[in-house]
mmCIF file with all atom_site columns, C-alpha atoms in Angstrom:
data_model
loop_
_atom_site.group_PDB
_atom_site.id
_atom_site.type_symbol
_atom_site.label_atom_id
_atom_site.label_alt_id
_atom_site.label_comp_id
_atom_site.label_asym_id
_atom_site.label_entity_id
_atom_site.label_seq_id
_atom_site.pdbx_PDB_ins_code
_atom_site.Cartn_x
_atom_site.Cartn_y
_atom_site.Cartn_z
_atom_site.occupancy
_atom_site.B_iso_or_equiv
_atom_site.pdbx_formal_charge
_atom_site.auth_seq_id
_atom_site.auth_comp_id
_atom_site.auth_asym_id
_atom_site.auth_atom_id
_atom_site.pdbx_PDB_model_num
ATOM 1   C CA . MET A 1 1   ? 19.447 -101.368 111.802 1.00 0.00 ? 1   MET A CA 1
ATOM 2   C CA . PRO A 1 2   ? 19.981 -102.051 115.522 1.00 0.00 ? 2   PRO A CA 1
ATOM 3   C CA . LEU A 1 3   ? 23.220 -100.857 117.044 1.00 0.00 ? 3   LEU A CA 1
ATOM 4   C CA . PRO A 1 4   ? 25.651 -103.528 118.233 1.00 0.00 ? 4   PRO A CA 1
ATOM 5   C CA . ASP A 1 5   ? 26.162 -103.931 121.964 1.00 0.00 ? 5   ASP A CA 1
ATOM 6   C CA . TYR A 1 6   ? 29.517 -102.307 122.763 1.00 0.00 ? 6   TYR A CA 1
ATOM 7   C CA . THR A 1 7   ? 29.108 -102.372 126.564 1.00 0.00 ? 7   THR A CA 1
ATOM 8   C CA . SER A 1 8   ? 31.611 -105.201 127.072 1.00 0.00 ? 8   SER A CA 1
ATOM 9   C CA . LEU A 1 9   ? 34.155 -103.708 124.685 1.00 0.00 ? 9   LEU A CA 1
ATOM 10  C CA . TYR A 1 10  ? 35.650 -101.324 127.250 1.00 0.00 ? 10  TYR A CA 1
ATOM 11  C CA . VAL A 1 11  ? 35.854 -103.985 129.941 1.00 0.00 ? 11  VAL A CA 1
ATOM 12  C CA . THR A 1 12  ? 37.818 -106.379 127.738 1.00 0.00 ? 12  THR A CA 1
ATOM 13  C CA . ALA A 1 13  ? 39.952 -103.903 125.819 1.00 0.00 ? 13  ALA A CA 1
ATOM 14  C CA . GLY A 1 14  ? 40.463 -100.947 128.163 1.00 0.00 ? 14  GLY A CA 1
ATOM 15  C CA . VAL A 1 15  ? 41.297 -97.578  126.584 1.00 0.00 ? 15  VAL A CA 1
ATOM 16  C CA . GLU A 1 16  ? 41.965 -99.194  123.195 1.00 0.00 ? 16  GLU A CA 1
ATOM 17  C CA . GLY A 1 17  ? 38.372 -100.382 123.323 1.00 0.00 ? 17  GLY A CA 1
ATOM 18  C CA . TRP A 1 18  ? 37.174 -96.783  123.231 1.00 0.00 ? 18  TRP A CA 1
ATOM 19  C CA . ASP A 1 19  ? 39.158 -96.197  120.045 1.00 0.00 ? 19  ASP A CA 1
ATOM 20  C CA . VAL A 1 20  ? 37.538 -99.263  118.489 1.00 0.00 ? 20  VAL A CA 1
ATOM 21  C CA . LEU A 1 21  ? 34.119 -98.151  119.747 1.00 0.00 ? 21  LEU A CA 1
ATOM 22  C CA . ILE A 1 22  ? 34.483 -94.636  118.335 1.00 0.00 ? 22  ILE A CA 1
ATOM 23  C CA . ASN A 1 23  ? 35.776 -95.881  114.976 1.00 0.00 ? 23  ASN A CA 1
ATOM 24  C CA . SER A 1 24  ? 33.016 -98.492  114.772 1.00 0.00 ? 24  SER A CA 1
ATOM 25  C CA . LEU A 1 25  ? 30.335 -95.909  115.509 1.00 0.00 ? 25  LEU A CA 1
ATOM 26  C CA . LEU A 1 26  ? 31.785 -93.515  112.914 1.00 0.00 ? 26  LEU A CA 1
ATOM 27  C CA . ASP A 1 27  ? 31.835 -96.346  110.355 1.00 0.00 ? 27  ASP A CA 1
ATOM 28  C CA . LEU A 1 28  ? 28.231 -97.184  111.229 1.00 0.00 ? 28  LEU A CA 1
ATOM 29  C CA . LEU A 1 29  ? 27.146 -93.570  110.757 1.00 0.00 ? 29  LEU A CA 1
ATOM 30  C CA . GLU A 1 30  ? 29.004 -93.422  107.452 1.00 0.00 ? 30  GLU A CA 1
ATOM 31  C CA . ALA A 1 31  ? 27.401 -96.696  106.306 1.00 0.00 ? 31  ALA A CA 1
ATOM 32  C CA . GLN A 1 32  ? 23.928 -95.347  107.017 1.00 0.00 ? 32  GLN A CA 1
ATOM 33  C CA . LYS A 1 33  ? 24.560 -92.611  104.459 1.00 0.00 ? 33  LYS A CA 1
ATOM 34  C CA . ALA A 1 34  ? 25.974 -95.010  101.868 1.00 0.00 ? 34  ALA A CA 1
ATOM 35  C CA . VAL A 1 35  ? 22.812 -95.861  99.906  1.00 0.00 ? 35  VAL A CA 1
ATOM 36  C CA . GLU A 1 36  ? 21.794 -92.945  97.725  1.00 0.00 ? 36  GLU A CA 1
ATOM 37  C CA . TYR A 1 37  ? 19.156 -92.441  95.071  1.00 0.00 ? 37  TYR A CA 1
ATOM 38  C CA . VAL A 1 38  ? 18.234 -90.127  92.238  1.00 0.00 ? 38  VAL A CA 1
ATOM 39  C CA . GLU A 1 39  ? 14.561 -89.652  91.415  1.00 0.00 ? 39  GLU A CA 1
ATOM 40  C CA . VAL A 1 40  ? 13.045 -88.295  88.212  1.00 0.00 ? 40  VAL A CA 1
ATOM 41  C CA . GLU A 1 41  ? 9.535  -88.108  86.825  1.00 0.00 ? 41  GLU A CA 1
ATOM 42  C CA . LEU A 1 42  ? 9.260  -88.876  83.125  1.00 0.00 ? 42  LEU A CA 1
ATOM 43  C CA . ALA A 1 43  ? 6.535  -87.537  80.837  1.00 0.00 ? 43  ALA A CA 1
ATOM 44  C CA . MET A 1 44  ? 5.676  -90.477  78.598  1.00 0.00 ? 44  MET A CA 1
ATOM 45  C CA . ASN A 1 45  ? 5.693  -89.605  74.904  1.00 0.00 ? 45  ASN A CA 1
ATOM 46  C CA . GLY A 1 46  ? 7.347  -91.457  72.029  1.00 0.00 ? 46  GLY A CA 1
ATOM 47  C CA . ALA A 1 47  ? 8.852  -94.837  71.220  1.00 0.00 ? 47  ALA A CA 1
ATOM 48  C CA . THR A 1 48  ? 10.803 -94.860  74.509  1.00 0.00 ? 48  THR A CA 1
ATOM 49  C CA . GLU A 1 49  ? 11.373 -92.610  77.496  1.00 0.00 ? 49  GLU A CA 1
ATOM 50  C CA . THR A 1 50  ? 14.835 -92.294  79.005  1.00 0.00 ? 50  THR A CA 1
ATOM 51  C CA . ALA A 1 51  ? 15.978 -91.259  82.459  1.00 0.00 ? 51  ALA A CA 1
ATOM 52  C CA . ALA A 1 52  ? 19.316 -90.114  81.044  1.00 0.00 ? 52  ALA A CA 1
ATOM 53  C CA . GLY A 1 53  ? 22.297 -90.535  83.348  1.00 0.00 ? 53  GLY A CA 1
ATOM 54  C CA . ILE A 1 54  ? 20.108 -91.373  86.355  1.00 0.00 ? 54  ILE A CA 1
ATOM 55  C CA . PHE A 1 55  ? 22.915 -93.596  87.654  1.00 0.00 ? 55  PHE A CA 1
ATOM 56  C CA . PRO A 1 56  ? 25.976 -91.338  88.089  1.00 0.00 ? 56  PRO A CA 1
ATOM 57  C CA . ALA A 1 57  ? 29.381 -92.460  86.845  1.00 0.00 ? 57  ALA A CA 1
ATOM 58  C CA . LYS A 1 58  ? 31.487 -94.716  89.073  1.00 0.00 ? 58  LYS A CA 1
ATOM 59  C CA . VAL A 1 59  ? 28.714 -95.881  91.414  1.00 0.00 ? 59  VAL A CA 1
ATOM 60  C CA . ASN A 1 60  ? 27.550 -99.363  92.355  1.00 0.00 ? 60  ASN A CA 1
ATOM 61  C CA . ARG A 1 61  ? 24.082 -99.764  90.857  1.00 0.00 ? 61  ARG A CA 1
ATOM 62  C CA . LEU A 1 62  ? 21.639 -101.510 93.201  1.00 0.00 ? 62  LEU A CA 1
ATOM 63  C CA . GLY A 1 63  ? 18.294 -101.281 91.452  1.00 0.00 ? 63  GLY A CA 1
ATOM 64  C CA . VAL A 1 64  ? 15.297 -99.208  90.446  1.00 0.00 ? 64  VAL A CA 1
ATOM 65  C CA . SER A 1 65  ? 11.863 -98.588  91.923  1.00 0.00 ? 65  SER A CA 1
ATOM 66  C CA . PHE A 1 66  ? 8.975  -96.908  90.134  1.00 0.00 ? 66  PHE A CA 1
ATOM 67  C CA . ARG A 1 67  ? 5.455  -95.500  90.450  1.00 0.00 ? 67  ARG A CA 1
ATOM 68  C CA . VAL A 1 68  ? 2.985  -94.515  87.735  1.00 0.00 ? 68  VAL A CA 1
ATOM 69  C CA . THR A 1 69  ? 1.918  -90.995  88.743  1.00 0.00 ? 69  THR A CA 1
ATOM 70  C CA . GLU A 1 70  ? -0.403 -90.353  85.791  1.00 0.00 ? 70  GLU A CA 1
ATOM 71  C CA . LEU A 1 71  ? -2.166 -92.980  83.654  1.00 0.00 ? 71  LEU A CA 1
ATOM 72  C CA . VAL A 1 72  ? 0.139  -94.093  80.828  1.00 0.00 ? 72  VAL A CA 1
ATOM 73  C CA . THR A 1 73  ? -1.474 -94.406  77.393  1.00 0.00 ? 73  THR A CA 1
ATOM 74  C CA . PHE A 1 74  ? -0.191 -95.899  74.156  1.00 0.00 ? 74  PHE A CA 1
ATOM 75  C CA . SER A 1 75  ? -0.682 -95.768  70.419  1.00 0.00 ? 75  SER A CA 1
ATOM 76  C CA . GLY A 1 76  ? -0.488 -98.890  68.302  1.00 0.00 ? 76  GLY A CA 1
ATOM 77  C CA . GLY A 1 77  ? -2.197 -101.215 70.783  1.00 0.00 ? 77  GLY A CA 1
ATOM 78  C CA . GLY A 1 78  ? 0.304  -101.111 73.648  1.00 0.00 ? 78  GLY A CA 1
ATOM 79  C CA . ALA A 1 79  ? -0.863 -102.349 77.050  1.00 0.00 ? 79  ALA A CA 1
ATOM 80  C CA . THR A 1 80  ? 2.221  -102.524 79.305  1.00 0.00 ? 80  THR A CA 1
ATOM 81  C CA . PHE A 1 81  ? 5.785  -101.260 79.411  1.00 0.00 ? 81  PHE A CA 1
ATOM 82  C CA . ASP A 1 82  ? 9.212  -102.489 80.497  1.00 0.00 ? 82  ASP A CA 1
ATOM 83  C CA . ILE A 1 83  ? 11.857 -100.685 82.533  1.00 0.00 ? 83  ILE A CA 1
ATOM 84  C CA . GLY A 1 84  ? 15.332 -101.581 81.392  1.00 0.00 ? 84  GLY A CA 1
ATOM 85  C CA . ASP A 1 85  ? 19.029 -101.123 81.764  1.00 0.00 ? 85  ASP A CA 1
ATOM 86  C CA . HIS A 1 86  ? 20.085 -98.375  79.350  1.00 0.00 ? 86  HIS A CA 1
ATOM 87  C CA . GLY A 1 87  ? 18.006 -99.593  76.430  1.00 0.00 ? 87  GLY A CA 1
ATOM 88  C CA . ALA A 1 88  ? 18.546 -102.628 74.282  1.00 0.00 ? 88  ALA A CA 1
ATOM 89  C CA . ALA A 1 89  ? 21.161 -104.253 76.546  1.00 0.00 ? 89  ALA A CA 1
ATOM 90  C CA . ASP A 1 90  ? 18.391 -105.620 78.803  1.00 0.00 ? 90  ASP A CA 1
ATOM 91  C CA . PRO A 1 91  ? 15.093 -103.848 78.089  1.00 0.00 ? 91  PRO A CA 1
ATOM 92  C CA . ASP A 1 92  ? 13.202 -105.319 81.058  1.00 0.00 ? 92  ASP A CA 1
ATOM 93  C CA . MET A 1 93  ? 15.976 -105.704 83.628  1.00 0.00 ? 93  MET A CA 1
ATOM 94  C CA . TYR A 1 94  ? 14.293 -103.595 86.307  1.00 0.00 ? 94  TYR A CA 1
ATOM 95  C CA . ALA A 1 95  ? 10.643 -104.492 85.623  1.00 0.00 ? 95  ALA A CA 1
ATOM 96  C CA . ALA A 1 96  ? 8.656  -106.327 82.951  1.00 0.00 ? 96  ALA A CA 1
ATOM 97  C CA . ALA A 1 97  ? 5.063  -105.834 81.785  1.00 0.00 ? 97  ALA A CA 1
ATOM 98  C CA . VAL A 1 98  ? 4.311  -102.883 84.067  1.00 0.00 ? 98  VAL A CA 1
ATOM 99  C CA . ALA A 1 99  ? 0.614  -101.980 84.125  1.00 0.00 ? 99  ALA A CA 1
ATOM 100 C CA . PRO A 1 100 ? -0.035 -98.377  83.056  1.00 0.00 ? 100 PRO A CA 1
ATOM 101 C CA . ALA A 1 101 ? -2.642 -97.645  85.763  1.00 0.00 ? 101 ALA A CA 1
ATOM 102 C CA . LEU A 1 102 ? -2.255 -94.790  88.231  1.00 0.00 ? 102 LEU A CA 1
ATOM 103 C CA . ASN A 1 103 ? -0.199 -95.765  91.309  1.00 0.00 ? 103 ASN A CA 1
ATOM 104 C CA . THR A 1 104 ? 1.140  -99.007  89.832  1.00 0.00 ? 104 THR A CA 1
ATOM 105 C CA . ASN A 1 105 ? 4.474  -99.342  91.588  1.00 0.00 ? 105 ASN A CA 1
ATOM 106 C CA . GLY A 1 106 ? 7.298  -101.733 92.178  1.00 0.00 ? 106 GLY A CA 1
ATOM 107 C CA . ALA A 1 107 ? 10.601 -102.264 93.886  1.00 0.00 ? 107 ALA A CA 1
ATOM 108 C CA . ASN A 1 108 ? 12.792 -105.357 93.817  1.00 0.00 ? 108 ASN A CA 1
ATOM 109 C CA . VAL A 1 109 ? 10.955 -106.720 90.770  1.00 0.00 ? 109 VAL A CA 1
ATOM 110 C CA . ALA A 1 110 ? 14.032 -107.071 88.567  1.00 0.00 ? 110 ALA A CA 1
ATOM 111 C CA . THR A 1 111 ? 14.118 -109.817 85.940  1.00 0.00 ? 111 THR A CA 1
ATOM 112 C CA . ALA A 1 112 ? 17.927 -110.059 86.160  1.00 0.00 ? 112 ALA A CA 1
ATOM 113 C CA . ASP A 1 113 ? 20.607 -109.060 88.642  1.00 0.00 ? 113 ASP A CA 1
ATOM 114 C CA . PRO A 1 114 ? 20.496 -105.244 88.418  1.00 0.00 ? 114 PRO A CA 1
ATOM 115 C CA . ARG A 1 115 ? 23.740 -104.646 90.249  1.00 0.00 ? 115 ARG A CA 1
ATOM 116 C CA . GLY A 1 116 ? 26.725 -103.292 88.387  1.00 0.00 ? 116 GLY A CA 1
ATOM 117 C CA . TRP A 1 117 ? 29.399 -100.630 88.070  1.00 0.00 ? 117 TRP A CA 1
ATOM 118 C CA . SER A 1 118 ? 30.242 -98.347  85.164  1.00 0.00 ? 118 SER A CA 1
ATOM 119 C CA . LEU A 1 119 ? 32.868 -95.757  84.416  1.00 0.00 ? 119 LEU A CA 1
ATOM 120 C CA . THR A 1 120 ? 30.187 -93.569  82.820  1.00 0.00 ? 120 THR A CA 1
ATOM 121 C CA . ALA A 1 121 ? 26.692 -92.468  83.863  1.00 0.00 ? 121 ALA A CA 1
ATOM 122 C CA . GLN A 1 122 ? 23.968 -94.979  82.952  1.00 0.00 ? 122 GLN A CA 1
ATOM 123 C CA . ASP A 1 123 ? 20.414 -94.504  81.697  1.00 0.00 ? 123 ASP A CA 1
ATOM 124 C CA . VAL A 1 124 ? 17.172 -96.260  82.538  1.00 0.00 ? 124 VAL A CA 1
ATOM 125 C CA . VAL A 1 125 ? 14.862 -96.708  79.550  1.00 0.00 ? 125 VAL A CA 1
ATOM 126 C CA . LEU A 1 126 ? 11.104 -97.333  79.533  1.00 0.00 ? 126 LEU A CA 1
ATOM 127 C CA . THR A 1 127 ? 9.772  -99.169  76.470  1.00 0.00 ? 127 THR A CA 1
ATOM 128 C CA . PRO A 1 128 ? 6.153  -100.010 75.569  1.00 0.00 ? 128 PRO A CA 1
ATOM 129 C CA . ASP A 1 129 ? 5.352  -103.605 74.686  1.00 0.00 ? 129 ASP A CA 1
ATOM 130 C CA . VAL A 1 130 ? 3.839  -102.420 71.374  1.00 0.00 ? 130 VAL A CA 1
ATOM 131 C CA . GLY A 1 131 ? 3.561  -99.026  69.703  1.00 0.00 ? 131 GLY A CA 1
ATOM 132 C CA . ALA A 1 132 ? 4.563  -95.820  71.458  1.00 0.00 ? 132 ALA A CA 1
ATOM 133 C CA . PHE A 1 133 ? 3.747  -93.808  74.564  1.00 0.00 ? 133 PHE A CA 1
ATOM 134 C CA . THR A 1 134 ? 1.214  -90.997  74.051  1.00 0.00 ? 134 THR A CA 1
ATOM 135 C CA . ALA A 1 135 ? 0.717  -89.653  77.594  1.00 0.00 ? 135 ALA A CA 1
ATOM 136 C CA . GLY A 1 136 ? 1.252  -90.302  81.278  1.00 0.00 ? 136 GLY A CA 1
ATOM 137 C CA . LYS A 1 137 ? 3.972  -89.923  83.874  1.00 0.00 ? 137 LYS A CA 1
ATOM 138 C CA . VAL A 1 138 ? 6.208  -92.396  85.686  1.00 0.00 ? 138 VAL A CA 1
ATOM 139 C CA . LYS A 1 139 ? 8.467  -91.613  88.626  1.00 0.00 ? 139 LYS A CA 1
ATOM 140 C CA . ILE A 1 140 ? 11.748 -93.566  88.606  1.00 0.00 ? 140 ILE A CA 1
ATOM 141 C CA . ARG A 1 141 ? 14.117 -93.877  91.553  1.00 0.00 ? 141 ARG A CA 1
ATOM 142 C CA . ALA A 1 142 ? 17.622 -95.309  90.962  1.00 0.00 ? 142 ALA A CA 1
ATOM 143 C CA . TYR A 1 143 ? 19.480 -96.658  94.021  1.00 0.00 ? 143 TYR A CA 1
ATOM 144 C CA . PHE A 1 144 ? 23.254 -96.875  94.261  1.00 0.00 ? 144 PHE A CA 1
ATOM 145 C CA . THR A 1 145 ? 26.259 -96.723  96.550  1.00 0.00 ? 145 THR A CA 1
ATOM 146 C CA . ARG A 1 146 ? 29.622 -95.111  96.023  1.00 0.00 ? 146 ARG A CA 1
ATOM 147 C CA . GLU A 1 147 ? 32.950 -95.662  97.701  1.00 0.00 ? 147 GLU A CA 1
ATOM 148 C CA . THR A 1 148 ? 34.022 -93.025  100.183 1.00 0.00 ? 148 THR A CA 1
ATOM 149 C CA . PRO A 1 149 ? 37.279 -92.749  102.101 1.00 0.00 ? 149 PRO A CA 1
ATOM 150 C CA . PRO A 1 150 ? 37.352 -93.806  105.760 1.00 0.00 ? 150 PRO A CA 1
ATOM 151 C CA . VAL A 1 151 ? 36.298 -91.196  108.293 1.00 0.00 ? 151 VAL A CA 1
ATOM 152 C CA . ALA A 1 152 ? 39.157 -89.253  109.871 1.00 0.00 ? 152 ALA A CA 1
ATOM 153 C CA . VAL A 1 153 ? 39.369 -89.363  113.642 1.00 0.00 ? 153 VAL A CA 1
#
């Protein structure tokens, strides 16, 4: 993100301009730290795999990215999997029909608006299209922001 041009601020506002400049720069530095993420790698085995509590409580959920780090296999004829918002509520919110091949990845492939807020920690659940997972690994990264108080000067 390019920095705004504050060179004319002092000329037009005098000493008060420096206060505005300093506060604006502190806000900018604080904003650059605002987006956070939690990353987990799930070993795929069973009817579903859950990244339990990957979104902490009281954060603004932004979305999920993923990468298959080890070929995912299925029993029962499965061929793809979905990545959803804490289970049955929206089982493919973050990604639908993900290929199980090594290095398959995605970001910003949501099937619905993934943003939200919750009083409690939220899970991300991976579900095969058919059958169950038998092997493989998938790395999940959950992005969020949280409110922080203004910076003291």
